[in-house]
Coordinates of C-alpha atoms and ligand atoms in Angstrom, one line a residue:
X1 CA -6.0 25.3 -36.4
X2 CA -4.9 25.2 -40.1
X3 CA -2.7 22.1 -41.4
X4 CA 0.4 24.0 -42.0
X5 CA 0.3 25.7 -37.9
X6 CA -0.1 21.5 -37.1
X7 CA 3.3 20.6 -39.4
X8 CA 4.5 23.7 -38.3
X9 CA 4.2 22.3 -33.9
X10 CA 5.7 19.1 -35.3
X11 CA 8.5 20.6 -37.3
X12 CA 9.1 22.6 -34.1
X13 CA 9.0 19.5 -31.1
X14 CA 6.1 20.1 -29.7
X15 CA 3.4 17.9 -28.8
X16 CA 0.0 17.8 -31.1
X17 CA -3.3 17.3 -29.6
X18 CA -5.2 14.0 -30.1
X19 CA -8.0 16.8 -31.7
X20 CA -5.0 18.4 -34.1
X21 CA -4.1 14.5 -35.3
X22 CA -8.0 13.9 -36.2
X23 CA -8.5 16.7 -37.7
X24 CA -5.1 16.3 -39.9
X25 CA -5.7 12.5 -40.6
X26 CA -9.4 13.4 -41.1
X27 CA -8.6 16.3 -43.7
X28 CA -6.2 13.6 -45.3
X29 CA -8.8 10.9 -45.6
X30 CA -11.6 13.5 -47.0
X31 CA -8.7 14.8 -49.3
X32 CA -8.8 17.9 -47.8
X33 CA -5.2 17.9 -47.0
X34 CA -3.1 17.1 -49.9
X35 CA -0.7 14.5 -49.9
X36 CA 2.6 16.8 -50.0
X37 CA 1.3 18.3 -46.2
X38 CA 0.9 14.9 -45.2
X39 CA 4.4 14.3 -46.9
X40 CA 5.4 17.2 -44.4
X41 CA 3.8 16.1 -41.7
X42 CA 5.5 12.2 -41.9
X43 CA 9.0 14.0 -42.9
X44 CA 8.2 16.1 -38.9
X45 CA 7.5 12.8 -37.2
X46 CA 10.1 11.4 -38.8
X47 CA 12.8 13.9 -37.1
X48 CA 10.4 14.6 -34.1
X49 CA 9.0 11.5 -33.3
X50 CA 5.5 11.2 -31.5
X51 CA 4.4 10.3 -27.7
X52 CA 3.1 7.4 -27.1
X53 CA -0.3 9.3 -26.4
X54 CA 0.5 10.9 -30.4
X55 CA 1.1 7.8 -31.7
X56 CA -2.3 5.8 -30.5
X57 CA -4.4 9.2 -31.6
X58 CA -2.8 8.5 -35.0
X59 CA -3.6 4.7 -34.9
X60 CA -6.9 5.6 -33.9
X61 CA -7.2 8.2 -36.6
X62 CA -5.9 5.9 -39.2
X63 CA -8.2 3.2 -37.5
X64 CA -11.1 5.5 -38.1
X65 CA -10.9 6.2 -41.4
X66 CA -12.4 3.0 -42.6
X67 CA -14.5 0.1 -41.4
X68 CA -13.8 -2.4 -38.7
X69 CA -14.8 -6.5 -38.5
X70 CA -17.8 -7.2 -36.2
X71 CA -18.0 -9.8 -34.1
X72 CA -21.1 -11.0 -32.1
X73 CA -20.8 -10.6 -28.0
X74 CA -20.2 -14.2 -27.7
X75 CA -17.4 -14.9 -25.6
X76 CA -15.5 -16.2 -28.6
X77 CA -11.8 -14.6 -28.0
X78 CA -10.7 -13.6 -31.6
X79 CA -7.1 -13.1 -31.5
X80 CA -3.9 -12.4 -34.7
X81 CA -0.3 -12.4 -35.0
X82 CA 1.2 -10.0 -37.2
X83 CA 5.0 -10.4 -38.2
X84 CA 7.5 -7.7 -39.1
X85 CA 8.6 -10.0 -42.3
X86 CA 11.3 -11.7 -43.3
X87 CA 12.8 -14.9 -45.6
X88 CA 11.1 -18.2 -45.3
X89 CA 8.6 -16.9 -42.6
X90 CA 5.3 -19.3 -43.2
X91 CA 4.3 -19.3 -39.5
X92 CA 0.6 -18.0 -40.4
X93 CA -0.2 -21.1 -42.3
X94 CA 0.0 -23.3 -39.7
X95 CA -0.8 -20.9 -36.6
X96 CA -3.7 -19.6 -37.9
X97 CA -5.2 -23.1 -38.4
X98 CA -3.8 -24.1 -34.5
X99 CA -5.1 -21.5 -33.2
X100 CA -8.5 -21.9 -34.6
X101 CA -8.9 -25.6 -32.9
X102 CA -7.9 -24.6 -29.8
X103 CA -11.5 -22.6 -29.3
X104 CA -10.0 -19.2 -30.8
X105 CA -10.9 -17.2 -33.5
X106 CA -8.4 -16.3 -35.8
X107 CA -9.4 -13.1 -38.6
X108 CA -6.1 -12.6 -40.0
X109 CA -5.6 -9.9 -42.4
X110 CA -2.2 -10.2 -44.1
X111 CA -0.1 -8.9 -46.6
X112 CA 1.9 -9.5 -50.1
X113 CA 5.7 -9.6 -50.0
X114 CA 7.7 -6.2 -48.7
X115 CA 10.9 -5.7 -49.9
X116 CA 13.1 -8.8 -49.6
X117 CA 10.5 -10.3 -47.3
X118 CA 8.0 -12.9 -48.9
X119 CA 4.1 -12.4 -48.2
X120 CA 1.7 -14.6 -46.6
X121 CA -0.7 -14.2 -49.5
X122 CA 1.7 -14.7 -52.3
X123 CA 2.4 -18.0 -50.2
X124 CA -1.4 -19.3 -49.9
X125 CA -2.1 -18.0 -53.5
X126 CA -0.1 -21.2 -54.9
X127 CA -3.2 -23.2 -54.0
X128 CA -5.9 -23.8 -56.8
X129 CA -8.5 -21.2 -56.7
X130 CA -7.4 -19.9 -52.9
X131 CA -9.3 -16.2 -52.8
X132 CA -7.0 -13.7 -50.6
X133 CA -10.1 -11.2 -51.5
X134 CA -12.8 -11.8 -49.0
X135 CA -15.5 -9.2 -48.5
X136 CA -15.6 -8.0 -44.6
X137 CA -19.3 -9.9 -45.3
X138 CA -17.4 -12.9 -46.4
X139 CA -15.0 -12.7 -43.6
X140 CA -17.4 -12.1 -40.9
X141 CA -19.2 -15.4 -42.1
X142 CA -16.5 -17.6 -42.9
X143 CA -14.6 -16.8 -39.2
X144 CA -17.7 -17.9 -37.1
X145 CA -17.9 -21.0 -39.0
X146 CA -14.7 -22.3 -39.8
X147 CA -12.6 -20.3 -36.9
X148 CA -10.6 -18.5 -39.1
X149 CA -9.3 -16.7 -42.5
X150 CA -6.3 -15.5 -43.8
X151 CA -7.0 -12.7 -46.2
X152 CA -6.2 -9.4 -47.8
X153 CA -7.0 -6.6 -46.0
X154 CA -9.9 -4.7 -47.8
X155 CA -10.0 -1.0 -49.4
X156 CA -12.3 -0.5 -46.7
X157 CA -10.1 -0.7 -44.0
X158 CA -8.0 2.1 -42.9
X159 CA -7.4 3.6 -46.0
X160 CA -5.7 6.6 -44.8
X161 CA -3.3 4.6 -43.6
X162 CA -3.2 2.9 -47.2
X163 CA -2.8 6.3 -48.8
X164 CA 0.5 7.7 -46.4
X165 CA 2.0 4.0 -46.7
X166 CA 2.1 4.6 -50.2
X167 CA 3.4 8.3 -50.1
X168 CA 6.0 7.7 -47.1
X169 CA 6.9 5.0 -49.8
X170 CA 8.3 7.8 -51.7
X171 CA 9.2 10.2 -49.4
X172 CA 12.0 8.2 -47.5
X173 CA 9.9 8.3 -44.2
X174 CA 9.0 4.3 -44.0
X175 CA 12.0 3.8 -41.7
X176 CA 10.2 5.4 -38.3
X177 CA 9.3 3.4 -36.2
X178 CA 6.3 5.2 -34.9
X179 CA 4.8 5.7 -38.4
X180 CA 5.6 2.0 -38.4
X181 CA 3.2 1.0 -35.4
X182 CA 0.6 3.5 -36.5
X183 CA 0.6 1.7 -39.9
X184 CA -0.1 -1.4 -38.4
X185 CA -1.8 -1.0 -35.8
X186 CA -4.3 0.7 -37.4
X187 CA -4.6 -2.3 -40.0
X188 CA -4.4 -5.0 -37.1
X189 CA -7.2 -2.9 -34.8
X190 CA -9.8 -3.1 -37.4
X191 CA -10.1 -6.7 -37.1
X192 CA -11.3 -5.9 -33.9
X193 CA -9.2 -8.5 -31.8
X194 CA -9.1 -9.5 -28.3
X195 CA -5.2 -10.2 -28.1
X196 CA -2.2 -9.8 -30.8
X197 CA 1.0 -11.3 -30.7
X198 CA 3.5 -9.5 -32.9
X199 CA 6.8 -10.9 -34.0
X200 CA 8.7 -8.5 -34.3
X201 CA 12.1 -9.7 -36.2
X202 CA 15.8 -8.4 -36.1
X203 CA 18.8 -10.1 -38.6
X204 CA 20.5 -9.9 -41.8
X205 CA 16.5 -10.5 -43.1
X206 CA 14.3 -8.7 -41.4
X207 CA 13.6 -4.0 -41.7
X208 CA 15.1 -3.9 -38.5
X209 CA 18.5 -5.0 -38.7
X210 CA 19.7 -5.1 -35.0
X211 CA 18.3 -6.2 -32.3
X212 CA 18.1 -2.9 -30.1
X213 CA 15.8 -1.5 -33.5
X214 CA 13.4 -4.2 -33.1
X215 CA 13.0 -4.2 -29.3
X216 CA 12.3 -0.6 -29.7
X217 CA 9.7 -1.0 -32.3
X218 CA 8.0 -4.1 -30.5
X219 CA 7.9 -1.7 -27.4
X220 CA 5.4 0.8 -29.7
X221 CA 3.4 -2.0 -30.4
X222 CA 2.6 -3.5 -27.2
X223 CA 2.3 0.1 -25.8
X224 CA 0.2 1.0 -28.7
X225 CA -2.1 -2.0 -28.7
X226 CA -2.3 -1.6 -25.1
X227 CA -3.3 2.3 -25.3
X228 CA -6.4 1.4 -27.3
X229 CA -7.2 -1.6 -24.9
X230 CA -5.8 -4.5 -26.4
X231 CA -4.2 -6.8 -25.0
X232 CA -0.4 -7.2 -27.1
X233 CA 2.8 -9.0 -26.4
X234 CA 5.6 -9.1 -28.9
X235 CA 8.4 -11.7 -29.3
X236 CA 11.7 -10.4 -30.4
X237 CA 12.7 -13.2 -33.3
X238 CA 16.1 -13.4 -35.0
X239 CA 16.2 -13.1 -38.9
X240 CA 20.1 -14.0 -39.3
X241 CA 19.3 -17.0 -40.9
X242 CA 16.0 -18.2 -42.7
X243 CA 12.6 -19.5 -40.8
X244 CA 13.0 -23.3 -42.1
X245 CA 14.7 -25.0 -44.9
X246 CA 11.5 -23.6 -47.5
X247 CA 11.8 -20.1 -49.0
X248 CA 9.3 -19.0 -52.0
X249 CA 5.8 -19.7 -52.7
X250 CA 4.4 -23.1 -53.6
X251 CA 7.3 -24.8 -51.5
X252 CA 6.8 -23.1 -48.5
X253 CA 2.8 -24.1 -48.5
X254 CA 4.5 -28.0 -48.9
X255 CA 6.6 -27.2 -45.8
X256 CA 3.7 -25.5 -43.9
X257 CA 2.0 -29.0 -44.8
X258 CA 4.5 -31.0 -43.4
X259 CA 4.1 -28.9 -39.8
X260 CA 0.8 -29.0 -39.7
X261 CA 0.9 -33.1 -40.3
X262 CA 3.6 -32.8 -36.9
X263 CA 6.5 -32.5 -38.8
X264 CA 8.8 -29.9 -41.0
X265 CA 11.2 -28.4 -39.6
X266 CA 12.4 -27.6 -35.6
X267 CA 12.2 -23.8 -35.9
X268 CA 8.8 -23.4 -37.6
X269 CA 7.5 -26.0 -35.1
X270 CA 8.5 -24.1 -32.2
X271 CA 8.3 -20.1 -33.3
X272 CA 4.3 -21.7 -34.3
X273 CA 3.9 -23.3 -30.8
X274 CA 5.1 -20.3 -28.9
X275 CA 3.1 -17.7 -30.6
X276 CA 0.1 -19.5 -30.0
X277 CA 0.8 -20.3 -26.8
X278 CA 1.4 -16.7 -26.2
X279 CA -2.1 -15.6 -27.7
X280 CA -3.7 -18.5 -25.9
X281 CA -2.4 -17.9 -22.5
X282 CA -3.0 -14.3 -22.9
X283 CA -6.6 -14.6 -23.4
X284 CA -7.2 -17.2 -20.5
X285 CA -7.1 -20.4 -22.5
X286 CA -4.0 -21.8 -20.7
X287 CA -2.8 -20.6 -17.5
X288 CA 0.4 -22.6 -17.9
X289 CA 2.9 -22.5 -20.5
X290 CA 4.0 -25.7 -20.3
X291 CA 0.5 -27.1 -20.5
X292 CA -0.5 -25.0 -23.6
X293 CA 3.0 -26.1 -25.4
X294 CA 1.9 -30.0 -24.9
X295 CA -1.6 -29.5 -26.3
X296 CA -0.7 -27.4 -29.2
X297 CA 2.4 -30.0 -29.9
X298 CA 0.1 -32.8 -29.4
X299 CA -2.8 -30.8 -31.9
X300 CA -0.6 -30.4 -34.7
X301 CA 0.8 -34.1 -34.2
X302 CA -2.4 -35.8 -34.1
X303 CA -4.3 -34.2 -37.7
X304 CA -6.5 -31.9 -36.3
X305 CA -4.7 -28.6 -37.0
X306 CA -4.1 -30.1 -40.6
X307 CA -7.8 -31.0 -40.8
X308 CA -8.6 -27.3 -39.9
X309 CA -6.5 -25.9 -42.7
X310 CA -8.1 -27.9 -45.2
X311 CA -11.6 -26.3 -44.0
X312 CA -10.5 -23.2 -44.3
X313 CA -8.9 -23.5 -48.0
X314 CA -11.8 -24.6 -48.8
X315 CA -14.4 -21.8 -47.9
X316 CA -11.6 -19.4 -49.6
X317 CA -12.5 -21.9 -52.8
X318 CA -8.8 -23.5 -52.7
X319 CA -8.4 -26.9 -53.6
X320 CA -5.2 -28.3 -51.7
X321 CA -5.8 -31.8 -53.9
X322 CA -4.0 -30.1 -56.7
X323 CA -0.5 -30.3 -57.0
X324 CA 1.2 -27.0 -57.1
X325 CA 4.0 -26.8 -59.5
X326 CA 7.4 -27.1 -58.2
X327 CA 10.4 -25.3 -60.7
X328 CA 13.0 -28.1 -61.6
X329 CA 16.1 -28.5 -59.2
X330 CA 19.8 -27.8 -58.8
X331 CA 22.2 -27.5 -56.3
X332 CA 24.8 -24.8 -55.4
X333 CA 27.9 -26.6 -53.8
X334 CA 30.7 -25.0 -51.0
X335 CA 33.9 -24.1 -52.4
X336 CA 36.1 -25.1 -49.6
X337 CA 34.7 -26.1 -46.2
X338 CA 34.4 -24.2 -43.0
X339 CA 31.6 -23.6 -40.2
X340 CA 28.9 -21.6 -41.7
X341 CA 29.1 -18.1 -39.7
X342 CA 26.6 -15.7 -41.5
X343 CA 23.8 -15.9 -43.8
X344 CA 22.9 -12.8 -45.9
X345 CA 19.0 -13.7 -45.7
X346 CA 18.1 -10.3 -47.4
X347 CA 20.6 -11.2 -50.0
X348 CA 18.2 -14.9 -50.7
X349 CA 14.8 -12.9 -49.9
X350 CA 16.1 -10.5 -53.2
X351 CA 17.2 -13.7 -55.4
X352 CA 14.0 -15.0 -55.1
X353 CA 12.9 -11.9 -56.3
X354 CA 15.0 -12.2 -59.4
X355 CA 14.0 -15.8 -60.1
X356 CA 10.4 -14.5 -60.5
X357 CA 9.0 -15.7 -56.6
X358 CA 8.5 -11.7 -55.7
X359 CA 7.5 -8.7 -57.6
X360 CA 10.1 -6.2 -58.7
X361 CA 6.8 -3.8 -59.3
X362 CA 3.9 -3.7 -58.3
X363 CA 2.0 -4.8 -61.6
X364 CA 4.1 -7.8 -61.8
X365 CA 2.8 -11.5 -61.6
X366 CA 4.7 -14.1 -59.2
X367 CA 6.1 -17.1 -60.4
X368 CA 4.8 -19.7 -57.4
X369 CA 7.3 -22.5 -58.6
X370 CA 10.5 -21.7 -58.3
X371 CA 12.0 -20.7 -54.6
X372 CA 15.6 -22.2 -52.3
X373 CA 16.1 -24.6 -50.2
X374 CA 18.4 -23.9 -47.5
X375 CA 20.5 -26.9 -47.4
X376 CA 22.6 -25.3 -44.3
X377 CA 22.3 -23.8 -40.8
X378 CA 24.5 -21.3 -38.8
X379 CA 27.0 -23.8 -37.1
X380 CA 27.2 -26.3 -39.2
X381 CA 30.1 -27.7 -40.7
X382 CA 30.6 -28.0 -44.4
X383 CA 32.9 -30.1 -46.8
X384 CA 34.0 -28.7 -49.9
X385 CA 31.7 -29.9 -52.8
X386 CA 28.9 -30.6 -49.9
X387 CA 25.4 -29.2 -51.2
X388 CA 24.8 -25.2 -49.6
X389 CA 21.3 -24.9 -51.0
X390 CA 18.8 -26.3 -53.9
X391 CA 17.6 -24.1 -56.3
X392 CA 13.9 -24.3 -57.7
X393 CA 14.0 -22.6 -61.0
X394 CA 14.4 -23.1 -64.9
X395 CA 17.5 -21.5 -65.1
X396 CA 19.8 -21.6 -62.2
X397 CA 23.2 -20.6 -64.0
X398 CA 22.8 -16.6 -63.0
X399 CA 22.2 -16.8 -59.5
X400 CA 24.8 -19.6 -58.1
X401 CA 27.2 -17.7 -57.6
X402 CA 25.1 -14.7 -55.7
X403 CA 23.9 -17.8 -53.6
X404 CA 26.9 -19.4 -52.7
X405 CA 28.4 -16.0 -51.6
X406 CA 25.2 -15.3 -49.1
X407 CA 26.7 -17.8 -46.8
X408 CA 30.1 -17.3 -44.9
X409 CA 32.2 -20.2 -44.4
X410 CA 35.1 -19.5 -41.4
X411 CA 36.5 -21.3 -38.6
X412 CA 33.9 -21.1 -36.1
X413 CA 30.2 -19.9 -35.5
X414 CA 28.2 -17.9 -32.7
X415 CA 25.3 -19.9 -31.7
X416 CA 22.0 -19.0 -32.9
X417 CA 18.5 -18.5 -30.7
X418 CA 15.6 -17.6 -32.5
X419 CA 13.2 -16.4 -29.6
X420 CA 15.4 -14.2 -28.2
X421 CA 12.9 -11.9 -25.6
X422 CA 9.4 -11.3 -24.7
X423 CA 8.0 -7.6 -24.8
X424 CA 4.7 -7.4 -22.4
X425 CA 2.7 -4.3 -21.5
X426 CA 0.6 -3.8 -18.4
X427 CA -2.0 -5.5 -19.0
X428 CA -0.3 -8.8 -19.5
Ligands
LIG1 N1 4.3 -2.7 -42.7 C1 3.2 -1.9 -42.6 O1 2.1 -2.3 -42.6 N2 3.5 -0.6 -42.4 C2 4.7 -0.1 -42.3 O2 4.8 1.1 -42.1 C3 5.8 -0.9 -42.4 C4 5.5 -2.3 -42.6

């Protein structure tokens, strides 16, 4: 079958065979196939969509085209949590670490800022000397000894996947969902886990604005992860308002800090506890929610989570000891007072940006200092003059006003939840 008979079924509805998808991703990898068939092919699946049984042979295809992490046959459950993005969200810095001293292993490969959306490795990168470049040697060392990692994912793994990410990039084919979970899937597979828990988030901050989007694309997952035998459970998050007071680099390690010593704030805490607790009862560590909730409260309250973290900085060479700059402060005040109603998170995620926390292109360098505070929830009640947010950056004057307009002030406010539903498959 020649590539353009395999666009050509996908243009036209049908079905492809898991053999057509291997041999198409395998043509791309080998670049056999050149990038505007592929561009063809994502533009079909875009309008066409895939069946589930499409989307794990493309997973697996992606999967395929690199290497995998190893892991001895020692009983050792290694499990990961992969997040759809969005403003504020540090929940890997503490999980991981919580995870790992609850008898887990945790090899998580993570990611730079998307879009509005802060990265995980952007975050940890505000530490002295913290490497997000580990070898698969260096990872498949480090994780036995210390429990976990959190590091970039290599140029060894999936790569085809690395190569249509970049193209669907500029083709206007990110948005589908099931080029989506193919994307990462295939990334998360290659660590070769036990269990993953995916957040999957919906809001004003997060790719899937409504909540109906994200259910649908946490449903791929789980069915995906499931297809290719592991076990995956997804919990639909809200986005309408950002994870934690923190938002930028170096101040939202400082609030990860405060979490892990039993503290920071409520949300974190709780989204934290819950996605462990899902990973952990999921791989037989806790048969009882309740029970794993208490243990996990009680090991981020007592040090030991903390004390885990600080091993695992270490082996990535970090040294926590050194203060990490923080950009001076300055506050944006309420105009009038009212409820706060709405919070335009992607609006903050982007003014971060422009302050220098994100990259506007690829080549650019982040400025770890400066990030917002969110001085304000959904619900609460402000005075005029009373303090919105606090701005970390040299020069505040350009983005006040941008700031102050993110948040809604009216009469009255919906309540917020931020664990809205859990997505299982069958093997759960
Ligand atoms: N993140 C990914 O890794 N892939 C996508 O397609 C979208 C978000």
């Amino acid at each position: 079958v020649l590539p353009v008979q395999i666009i050509a079924q996908k243009r036209d509805g049908c079905e492809l065979t898991e053999e057509s998808i291997f041999t198409f991703v395998r043509g791309y990898a080998e670049n056999q196939i050149p990038d505007y068939q592929m561009a063809a092919f994502a533009m079909a699946v875009y309008f066409n969509g895939m069946t589930s049984s499409e989307t794990a042979a493309l997973t697996q295809a992606m999967l395929d085209s690199g290497d995998r992490l190893r892991w001895p046959d020692d009983g050792i459950p290694r499990v990961d949590k992969h997040s759809t993005g969005g403003i504020g969200d540090k929940i890997s810095l503490p999980l991981v670490p919580l995870l790992a001293v609850c008898g887990v292993q945790v090899p998580m490969l993570s990611g730079r800022g998307l879009g509005p959306t802060g990265g995980t490795l952007d975050k940890l990168e505000s530490i002295a000397g913290f490497r997000t470049d580990l070898s698969l040697q260096e990872i498949q060392r480090v994780v036995p000894k210390i429990g976990c990692v959190i590091t970039g994912a290599s140029a060894d793994l999936a790569p085809a996947d690395r190569r249509l990410y970049a193209l669907r990039d500029v083709t206007a084919t990110v948005p589908s969902i099931l080029l989506i979970t193919a994307s990462i899937m295939s990334k998360k597979l290659a660590e070769s886990p036990d269990a993953l828990v995916l957040d999957v988030k919906f809001g004003s901050g997060a790719f899937m604005k409504t909540r109906e989007q994200a259910r649908e694309l946490a449903i791929s997952l789980v069915k995906t992860g499931e297809r290719m035998g592991v076990t995956t459970t997804a919990l639909l998050t809200s986005m309408n308002q950002p994870l934690g007071r923190m938002c930028g680099n170096a101040i939202e390690v400082e609030e990860s800090l405060d979490v892990l010593q039993g503290q920071g704030p409520d949300d974190v805490r709780q989204l934290t506890i819950e996605l462990a607790a899902e990973l952990l009862i999921t791989v037989g560590a806790f048969s009882e929610h309740a029970q794993a909730v208490q243990v996990l409260d009680r090991k981020l309250s007592d040090g030991s989570a903390m004390e885990r973290f600080e091993m695992m900085v270490k082996a990535q060479g970090g040294d926590l000891a050194q203060e990490r700059a923080i950009a001076p402060a300055a506050e944006v005040t309420a105009r009038h007072e009212g409820v706060v109603s709405a919070i335009d998170v992607e609006a903050i995620g982007y003014t971060i940006i422009a302050m220098g926390g994100g990259r506007r292109n690829l080549a650019d360098s982040i400025d770890h200092s400066v990030g917002i505070e969110m001085l304000v929830s959904i619900g609460d009640t402000v005075d005029a003059g009373q303090p919105l947010v606090r701005l970390f950056t040299r020069d505040p004057e350009p983005f006040a006003d941008r700031l102050r307009e993110s948040i809604t002030l009216s009469d009255q406010a919906n309540s917020q939840v931020l664990i809205v539903e859990r997505i299982i498959g069958e093997l759960t």
